[in-house]
Coordinates of N, CA and C and ligand atoms in Angstrom, one line a residue:
M1 N 77.7 103.9 189.5 CA 77.6 104.9 190.5 C 78.4 104.5 191.7
K2 N 78.9 105.5 192.4 CA 79.6 105.2 193.7 C 78.9 106.0 194.8
L3 N 78.7 105.3 195.9 CA 78.1 106.0 197.0 C 79.0 106.0 198.2
R4 N 79.3 107.2 198.7 CA 80.0 107.4 199.9 C 79.0 106.9 201.0
H5 N 79.5 106.0 201.8 CA 78.6 105.1 202.6 C 79.2 104.8 204.0
N6 N 78.3 104.6 204.9 CA 78.7 104.1 206.2 C 77.4 103.3 206.7
P7 N 77.6 102.1 207.0 CA 76.4 101.2 207.3 C 75.7 101.7 208.6
A8 N 76.3 102.5 209.4 CA 75.5 103.0 210.6 C 74.7 104.2 210.3
S9 N 74.8 104.8 209.2 CA 74.1 106.1 208.9 C 72.7 105.8 208.4
P10 N 71.7 106.3 209.1 CA 70.3 106.1 208.6 C 70.0 106.8 207.3
Y11 N 70.7 107.9 207.0 CA 70.5 108.6 205.7 C 71.0 107.7 204.6
V12 N 72.2 107.1 204.8 CA 72.7 106.1 203.8 C 71.7 105.0 203.7
R13 N 71.1 104.5 204.8 CA 70.2 103.4 204.7 C 69.0 103.8 203.8
K14 N 68.5 105.0 204.0 CA 67.4 105.5 203.2 C 67.7 105.3 201.7
V15 N 68.9 105.8 201.3 CA 69.3 105.7 199.9 C 69.3 104.2 199.5
M16 N 69.9 103.4 200.3 CA 70.0 102.0 199.9 C 68.7 101.2 199.9
V17 N 67.8 101.6 200.8 CA 66.4 101.0 200.8 C 65.8 101.4 199.4
V18 N 65.9 102.7 199.1 CA 65.3 103.1 197.8 C 65.9 102.3 196.6
A19 N 67.3 102.2 196.7 CA 68.0 101.5 195.6 C 67.5 100.0 195.5
H20 N 67.3 99.4 196.7 CA 66.8 98.0 196.6 C 65.4 97.9 196.1
E21 N 64.5 98.9 196.6 CA 63.1 98.9 196.1 C 63.0 99.1 194.6
L22 N 64.0 99.8 194.1 CA 63.9 100.1 192.6 C 64.8 99.2 191.8
G23 N 65.4 98.2 192.4 CA 66.2 97.2 191.7 C 67.5 97.8 191.2
L24 N 68.0 98.9 191.9 CA 69.3 99.5 191.4 C 70.5 99.2 192.3
A25 N 70.3 98.5 193.4 CA 71.4 98.3 194.4 C 72.6 97.7 193.7
G26 N 72.4 96.8 192.8 CA 73.6 96.2 192.2 C 74.4 97.1 191.3
R27 N 73.9 98.3 191.0 CA 74.6 99.3 190.2 C 75.4 100.3 191.0
I28 N 75.3 100.1 192.3 CA 76.0 101.1 193.2 C 77.2 100.5 193.9
E29 N 78.3 101.1 193.7 CA 79.5 100.6 194.4 C 79.6 101.4 195.7
L30 N 79.8 100.7 196.8 CA 79.8 101.3 198.1 C 81.2 101.7 198.5
L31 N 81.5 103.0 198.9 CA 82.8 103.4 199.3 C 82.7 103.7 200.8
N32 N 83.1 102.8 201.6 CA 83.0 103.0 203.1 C 83.7 104.3 203.5
T33 N 83.1 105.2 204.2 CA 83.6 106.5 204.5 C 83.4 106.9 205.9
A34 N 84.5 107.2 206.6 CA 84.4 107.6 208.0 C 84.0 109.1 208.1
V35 N 83.0 109.4 209.0 CA 82.6 110.8 209.2 C 82.7 111.1 210.6
S36 N 83.0 112.4 210.9 CA 83.1 112.9 212.3 C 82.6 114.3 212.3
P37 N 81.9 114.7 213.4 CA 81.4 116.1 213.5 C 82.5 117.1 213.6
V38 N 83.7 116.6 213.9 CA 84.8 117.6 214.2 C 86.0 117.5 213.3
E39 N 86.2 116.3 212.7 CA 87.4 116.1 211.9 C 87.2 116.2 210.4
V40 N 88.2 116.8 209.7 CA 88.1 116.9 208.3 C 88.4 115.6 207.6
N41 N 87.6 115.2 206.6 CA 87.9 114.1 205.8 C 88.1 114.7 204.4
A42 N 89.4 114.9 204.0 CA 89.7 115.6 202.8 C 89.2 114.9 201.5
T43 N 89.1 113.6 201.5 CA 88.6 112.8 200.3 C 87.2 113.1 200.1
L44 N 86.4 113.1 201.3 CA 85.0 113.3 201.2 C 84.7 114.8 200.8
A45 N 85.5 115.7 201.4 CA 85.4 117.2 201.2 C 85.6 117.5 199.7
A46 N 86.4 116.7 199.0 CA 86.6 117.0 197.6 C 85.3 116.7 196.8
E47 N 84.5 115.9 197.3 CA 83.2 115.6 196.6 C 82.1 116.4 197.2
N48 N 82.0 116.4 198.5 CA 80.9 117.1 199.2 C 81.5 118.1 200.2
P49 N 81.5 119.4 199.9 CA 82.1 120.3 200.8 C 81.5 120.3 202.2
L50 N 80.3 119.8 202.4 CA 79.7 119.7 203.7 C 80.2 118.5 204.5
M51 N 81.0 117.6 203.8 CA 81.6 116.4 204.4 C 80.5 115.6 205.1
K52 N 79.4 115.4 204.4 CA 78.4 114.6 204.9 C 78.2 113.4 204.0
I53 N 77.7 112.3 204.6 CA 77.3 111.1 203.8 C 75.7 111.0 204.0
P54 N 75.1 110.5 203.0 CA 75.6 109.9 201.7 C 75.9 111.0 200.7
A55 N 76.9 110.7 199.8 CA 77.1 111.5 198.6 C 77.3 110.5 197.5
L56 N 76.6 110.8 196.3 CA 76.6 109.8 195.2 C 77.4 110.5 194.1
V57 N 78.3 109.7 193.5 CA 79.0 110.1 192.3 C 78.3 109.3 191.2
T58 N 77.7 110.0 190.3 CA 76.9 109.4 189.2 C 77.9 108.9 188.1
D59 N 77.3 108.1 187.2 CA 78.2 107.5 186.2 C 78.7 108.6 185.2
D60 N 78.1 109.7 185.2 CA 78.6 110.8 184.4 C 79.4 111.8 185.2
G61 N 79.8 111.5 186.4 CA 80.7 112.2 187.2 C 80.1 113.4 188.1
Q62 N 78.8 113.5 188.1 CA 78.2 114.5 189.0 C 78.2 114.0 190.4
V63 N 78.3 114.9 191.4 CA 78.2 114.5 192.8 C 76.9 115.1 193.3
L64 N 76.1 114.2 193.9 CA 74.8 114.6 194.4 C 74.7 114.3 195.9
F65 N 74.2 115.2 196.7 CA 73.9 115.1 198.1 C 72.7 116.0 198.4
D66 N 72.0 115.9 199.5 CA 72.1 114.7 200.4 C 71.0 113.7 200.1
S67 N 70.5 113.0 201.2 CA 69.7 111.8 200.8 C 68.4 112.1 200.0
P68 N 67.7 113.2 200.3 CA 66.5 113.4 199.5 C 66.8 113.6 198.0
V69 N 67.9 114.3 197.7 CA 68.3 114.5 196.3 C 68.7 113.2 195.7
I70 N 69.5 112.4 196.4 CA 70.0 111.2 195.8 C 68.8 110.2 195.6
C71 N 67.9 110.2 196.6 CA 66.7 109.3 196.4 C 65.9 109.6 195.2
E72 N 65.7 110.9 195.0 CA 64.9 111.4 193.9 C 65.6 111.1 192.6
Y73 N 66.9 111.2 192.6 CA 67.7 110.9 191.4 C 67.5 109.4 191.0
L74 N 67.6 108.5 192.0 CA 67.5 107.1 191.8 C 66.1 106.8 191.2
D75 N 65.1 107.5 191.8 CA 63.7 107.3 191.3 C 63.6 107.7 189.8
N76 N 64.2 108.8 189.5 CA 64.2 109.3 188.1 C 64.9 108.3 187.2
L77 N 66.0 107.8 187.7 CA 66.8 106.8 186.9 C 65.9 105.6 186.6
S78 N 65.0 105.2 187.4 CA 64.2 104.1 187.2 C 62.8 104.4 186.5
G79 N 62.8 105.6 186.0 CA 61.6 106.0 185.2 C 60.7 107.1 185.9
G80 N 60.9 107.3 187.2 CA 60.2 108.4 187.9 C 58.8 107.9 188.4
G81 N 58.4 108.6 189.5 CA 57.1 108.4 190.0 C 56.9 107.1 190.8
K82 N 58.0 106.5 191.2 CA 57.8 105.2 191.9 C 57.8 105.4 193.4
V83 N 58.9 105.9 194.0 CA 58.9 106.2 195.4 C 58.6 107.7 195.7
F84 N 58.8 108.5 194.6 CA 58.4 109.9 194.7 C 57.1 110.1 193.8
P85 N 55.9 110.1 194.4 CA 54.7 110.4 193.6 C 55.0 111.6 192.8
S86 N 54.5 111.6 191.5 CA 54.9 112.7 190.6 C 54.2 114.0 190.9
A87 N 53.0 114.0 191.4 CA 52.2 115.3 191.5 C 51.1 115.1 192.6
G88 N 50.6 116.3 192.9 CA 49.4 116.3 193.7 C 49.6 116.0 195.2
K89 N 48.4 115.7 195.8 CA 48.5 115.5 197.3 C 49.4 114.4 197.7
A90 N 49.5 113.3 196.9 CA 50.3 112.2 197.2 C 51.8 112.6 197.3
R91 N 52.2 113.5 196.4 CA 53.6 113.9 196.4 C 53.9 114.8 197.7
W92 N 53.0 115.7 198.0 CA 53.2 116.6 199.1 C 53.2 115.8 200.4
T93 N 52.3 114.8 200.5 CA 52.3 113.9 201.7 C 53.6 113.2 201.8
A94 N 54.1 112.6 200.8 CA 55.3 111.8 200.8 C 56.5 112.7 201.2
L95 N 56.5 113.9 200.6 CA 57.6 114.9 200.9 C 57.6 115.3 202.4
R96 N 56.3 115.6 202.9 CA 56.2 116.0 204.3 C 56.7 114.9 205.2
Q97 N 56.2 113.7 204.9 CA 56.6 112.5 205.7 C 58.2 112.3 205.7
Q98 N 58.8 112.5 204.5 CA 60.2 112.4 204.4 C 60.9 113.5 205.3
A99 N 60.4 114.8 205.3 CA 60.9 115.8 206.1 C 60.8 115.6 207.5
L100 N 59.6 115.0 207.9 CA 59.4 114.6 209.3 C 60.4 113.6 209.8
G101 N 60.6 112.5 209.0 CA 61.5 111.5 209.4 C 62.9 112.0 209.4
D102 N 63.3 112.8 208.4 CA 64.7 113.3 208.4 C 64.9 114.3 209.6
G103 N 63.9 115.0 209.9 CA 64.0 116.0 211.1 C 64.2 115.2 212.4
I104 N 63.4 114.1 212.6 CA 63.6 113.3 213.8 C 65.0 112.8 213.8
L105 N 65.5 112.3 212.7 CA 66.9 111.8 212.6 C 67.9 112.9 212.9
D106 N 67.7 114.1 212.4 CA 68.6 115.2 212.7 C 68.8 115.3 214.2
A107 N 67.6 115.3 214.9 CA 67.6 115.6 216.4 C 68.3 114.4 217.1
L108 N 68.0 113.1 216.6 CA 68.6 112.0 217.3 C 70.1 111.9 217.1
I109 N 70.5 112.3 215.9 CA 72.0 112.3 215.6 C 72.7 113.4 216.4
L110 N 72.1 114.5 216.6 CA 72.7 115.5 217.5 C 72.8 115.0 218.9
C111 N 71.8 114.2 219.4 CA 71.9 113.6 220.7 C 73.0 112.6 220.7
R112 N 73.0 111.8 219.7 CA 74.0 110.7 219.6 C 75.5 111.3 219.7
Y113 N 75.7 112.4 219.0 CA 77.0 113.0 219.0 C 77.3 113.5 220.4
E114 N 76.3 114.1 221.0 CA 76.5 114.7 222.4 C 76.9 113.6 223.4
I115 N 76.3 112.4 223.2 CA 76.5 111.3 224.2 C 77.7 110.6 223.8
A116 N 77.9 110.3 222.5 CA 79.0 109.3 222.2 C 80.3 110.0 221.8
A117 N 80.3 111.3 221.4 CA 81.5 111.9 220.9 C 82.1 113.0 221.9
R118 N 81.3 113.4 222.9 CA 81.8 114.4 223.8 C 82.2 113.8 225.2
P119 N 83.3 114.3 225.7 CA 83.7 113.8 227.1 C 82.5 114.1 228.1
E120 N 82.4 113.2 229.0 CA 81.2 113.3 229.9 C 81.1 114.6 230.6
D121 N 82.3 115.2 231.1 CA 82.2 116.4 231.8 C 81.9 117.7 230.9
K122 N 81.9 117.4 229.6 CA 81.6 118.6 228.7 C 80.1 118.4 228.1
R123 N 79.4 117.4 228.5 CA 78.1 117.2 227.9 C 77.1 118.2 228.5
F124 N 76.1 118.6 227.7 CA 75.1 119.6 228.1 C 73.8 118.9 228.1
A125 N 73.3 118.5 229.3 CA 72.1 117.7 229.4 C 70.9 118.5 228.8
G126 N 70.9 119.8 228.9 CA 69.7 120.6 228.4 C 69.6 120.5 226.9
W127 N 70.8 120.4 226.3 CA 70.8 120.2 224.8 C 70.2 118.9 224.4
T128 N 70.7 117.8 225.1 CA 70.2 116.5 224.7 C 68.7 116.4 225.0
D129 N 68.3 116.9 226.1 CA 66.8 116.9 226.4 C 66.0 117.6 225.4
G130 N 66.5 118.8 224.9 CA 65.8 119.6 223.9 C 65.7 118.9 222.6
Q131 N 66.8 118.2 222.2 CA 66.8 117.5 220.9 C 65.8 116.2 221.0
M132 N 65.9 115.6 222.2 CA 65.1 114.4 222.4 C 63.6 114.8 222.4
K133 N 63.3 116.0 222.9 CA 61.9 116.4 222.9 C 61.4 116.6 221.5
K134 N 62.3 117.2 220.6 CA 61.9 117.4 219.2 C 61.7 116.0 218.6
A135 N 62.6 115.0 218.9 CA 62.4 113.7 218.3 C 61.1 113.1 218.7
H136 N 60.8 113.2 220.0 CA 59.5 112.6 220.5 C 58.3 113.3 220.0
Q137 N 58.3 114.6 219.8 CA 57.2 115.3 219.2 C 57.0 114.8 217.7
G138 N 58.2 114.7 217.1 CA 58.2 114.2 215.7 C 57.6 112.8 215.6
L139 N 57.9 111.9 216.5 CA 57.4 110.6 216.5 C 55.9 110.6 216.7
A140 N 55.4 111.5 217.6 CA 54.0 111.6 217.9 C 53.3 112.0 216.6
A141 N 53.9 112.9 215.8 CA 53.3 113.3 214.5 C 53.4 112.2 213.5
L142 N 54.4 111.4 213.5 CA 54.6 110.3 212.6 C 53.4 109.3 212.9
E143 N 53.1 109.1 214.1 CA 52.0 108.2 214.5 C 50.7 108.6 213.9
R144 N 50.5 109.9 213.7 CA 49.3 110.4 213.1 C 49.3 110.4 211.6
E145 N 50.4 110.1 211.0 CA 50.5 110.0 209.5 C 49.9 108.7 209.0
D146 N 49.4 108.7 207.8 CA 49.0 107.5 207.1 C 50.2 107.0 206.3
L147 N 50.8 105.9 206.8 CA 52.0 105.4 206.1 C 51.7 104.1 205.3
S148 N 50.4 103.8 205.3 CA 50.0 102.5 204.5 C 50.0 102.8 203.0
G149 N 49.7 101.8 202.2 CA 49.7 102.0 200.8 C 51.0 101.9 200.1
P150 N 51.2 102.4 198.9 CA 52.4 102.2 198.2 C 53.6 102.7 199.0
R151 N 54.8 102.1 198.8 CA 55.9 102.5 199.6 C 56.6 103.7 199.0
T152 N 56.3 104.9 199.6 CA 56.8 106.1 199.1 C 58.1 106.5 199.9
I153 N 58.7 107.6 199.5 CA 59.9 108.1 200.2 C 59.5 108.4 201.6
G154 N 58.2 108.8 201.9 CA 57.8 109.1 203.2 C 57.8 107.9 204.1
A155 N 57.3 106.8 203.6 CA 57.3 105.5 204.4 C 58.7 105.0 204.6
I156 N 59.5 105.1 203.5 CA 60.9 104.5 203.6 C 61.6 105.3 204.6
T157 N 61.5 106.6 204.6 CA 62.2 107.5 205.6 C 61.7 107.1 207.0
A158 N 60.4 107.0 207.2 CA 59.9 106.6 208.5 C 60.5 105.3 209.0
G159 N 60.5 104.3 208.1 CA 61.1 103.0 208.5 C 62.6 103.1 208.9
C160 N 63.3 103.9 208.2 CA 64.8 104.1 208.6 C 64.9 104.9 209.9
T161 N 64.0 105.8 210.1 CA 64.0 106.6 211.4 C 63.8 105.6 212.6
L162 N 62.8 104.8 212.5 CA 62.5 103.9 213.6 C 63.6 102.8 213.7
G163 N 64.2 102.4 212.6 CA 65.4 101.5 212.7 C 66.5 102.1 213.4
Y164 N 66.8 103.5 213.2 CA 67.9 104.1 213.9 C 67.6 104.3 215.4
L165 N 66.3 104.5 215.7 CA 65.9 104.6 217.1 C 66.2 103.3 217.8
D166 N 65.9 102.2 217.2 CA 66.2 100.9 217.8 C 67.7 100.7 217.9
F167 N 68.4 101.1 216.9 CA 69.9 100.9 216.8 C 70.6 101.7 217.9
R168 N 70.3 102.9 218.0 CA 71.1 103.8 218.9 C 70.5 104.1 220.2
F169 N 69.1 104.0 220.2 CA 68.4 104.4 221.5 C 67.4 103.2 221.8
P170 N 68.0 102.0 222.1 CA 67.2 100.8 222.3 C 66.2 100.9 223.5
N171 N 66.5 101.8 224.4 CA 65.6 101.9 225.6 C 64.6 103.0 225.5
D172 N 64.5 103.6 224.3 CA 63.6 104.7 224.2 C 62.1 104.4 224.5
G173 N 61.7 103.2 224.2 CA 60.3 102.8 224.6 C 59.2 103.4 223.6
W174 N 59.6 103.7 222.4 CA 58.7 104.3 221.5 C 57.5 103.4 221.1
R175 N 57.7 102.1 221.2 CA 56.6 101.2 220.8 C 55.5 101.3 221.8
Q176 N 55.8 101.5 223.1 CA 54.7 101.7 224.1 C 54.0 103.0 223.9
R177 N 54.7 104.0 223.5 CA 54.0 105.3 223.3 C 53.2 105.4 222.0
H178 N 53.7 104.6 221.0 CA 53.1 104.7 219.6 C 52.7 103.3 219.1
P179 N 51.7 102.7 219.6 CA 51.4 101.3 219.2 C 51.0 101.2 217.7
K180 N 50.4 102.2 217.1 CA 50.1 102.1 215.7 C 51.3 102.1 214.8
L181 N 52.3 102.9 215.2 CA 53.5 103.0 214.5 C 54.3 101.7 214.7
A182 N 54.2 101.1 215.9 CA 54.9 99.8 216.2 C 54.3 98.7 215.3
E183 N 53.0 98.7 215.2 CA 52.3 97.7 214.4 C 52.8 97.8 212.9
W184 N 52.8 99.1 212.4 CA 53.2 99.3 211.0 C 54.6 98.9 210.8
Y185 N 55.5 99.2 211.7 CA 56.9 98.9 211.6 C 57.2 97.4 211.6
R186 N 56.4 96.6 212.3 CA 56.6 95.2 212.3 C 56.6 94.6 210.9
G187 N 55.7 95.1 210.0 CA 55.7 94.6 208.6 C 56.9 95.2 207.9
V188 N 57.2 96.5 208.1 CA 58.2 97.1 207.3 C 59.6 96.6 207.6
E189 N 59.9 96.3 208.9 CA 61.3 95.8 209.1 C 61.6 94.4 208.6
A190 N 60.5 93.7 208.2 CA 60.7 92.4 207.6 C 60.9 92.5 206.1
L191 N 60.7 93.6 205.5 CA 60.9 93.7 204.0 C 62.3 93.4 203.6
P192 N 62.5 92.8 202.4 CA 63.9 92.5 202.0 C 64.8 93.7 201.9
S193 N 64.2 94.8 201.5 CA 65.1 96.0 201.4 C 65.5 96.5 202.7
M194 N 64.7 96.3 203.8 CA 65.1 96.7 205.1 C 66.1 95.7 205.7
Q195 N 65.8 94.4 205.4 CA 66.7 93.3 205.9 C 68.1 93.5 205.3
A196 N 68.2 93.9 204.0 CA 69.5 94.0 203.3 C 70.3 95.2 203.8
T197 N 69.7 96.1 204.5 CA 70.4 97.3 204.9 C 70.4 97.5 206.4
K198 N 70.3 96.5 207.1 CA 70.3 96.6 208.6 C 71.6 97.2 209.1
P199 N 71.6 98.1 210.1 CA 72.9 98.6 210.6 C 73.7 97.5 211.3
P200 N 75.0 97.8 211.5 CA 75.8 96.8 212.1 C 75.4 96.4 213.5
A201 N 75.9 95.4 214.1 CA 75.5 94.9 215.4 C 75.8 95.9 216.5
S202 N 76.9 96.7 216.4 CA 77.2 97.6 217.5 C 77.1 99.1 217.1
Ligands
LIG301 C1 76.0 106.5 213.9 O1 77.0 105.8 214.1 O2 75.0 106.6 214.6 C2 76.1 107.4 212.6 C3 77.1 107.2 211.7 C4 77.1 108.0 210.5 C5 76.1 109.0 210.3 C6 75.1 109.1 211.3 C7 75.1 108.3 212.4

């Protein structure tokens, strides 16, 4: 399998944490891929018309995107029901937690693009504030979730979300606002799958 990859992307990290947890990381060839909110990447577009990473090319030549689909594919490949509970309340809880983590990431990445990719005189502070408000409300909801127990896609997504917050928004202060989440994340960030997928230093 080949994965369109960028070590700074938290969605790619999700996929790789799942791969490590399932013992599949060694079967994935990483293809480092530059992405931009404004520029066309023709190579990536040939596989994923949305030009987003991660995109997985399976051994039989299918292209899968985005991260929830790829993660479920990997779970299936390893027998199913491991990080995606197969049915019932456990499944809906894990899927809700995944959607919450992904939604927080969506808001954070829109902020990141506004701050890092737009010239200062063209930035729209109201936009950044609005996205940050969504991220903060999402984090407050994540604090109320039960993330203990078996490591599901919900917990993995939450871990990658908090990792991205530390990576790109180190002064956010989320640990002071959400001590329960901070305590939970202390154990999660030490896991081998999280250590193996840490974002780059800058
Ligand atoms: C980042 O550099 O923050 C980033 C890179 C790729 C995808 C999303 C975020």
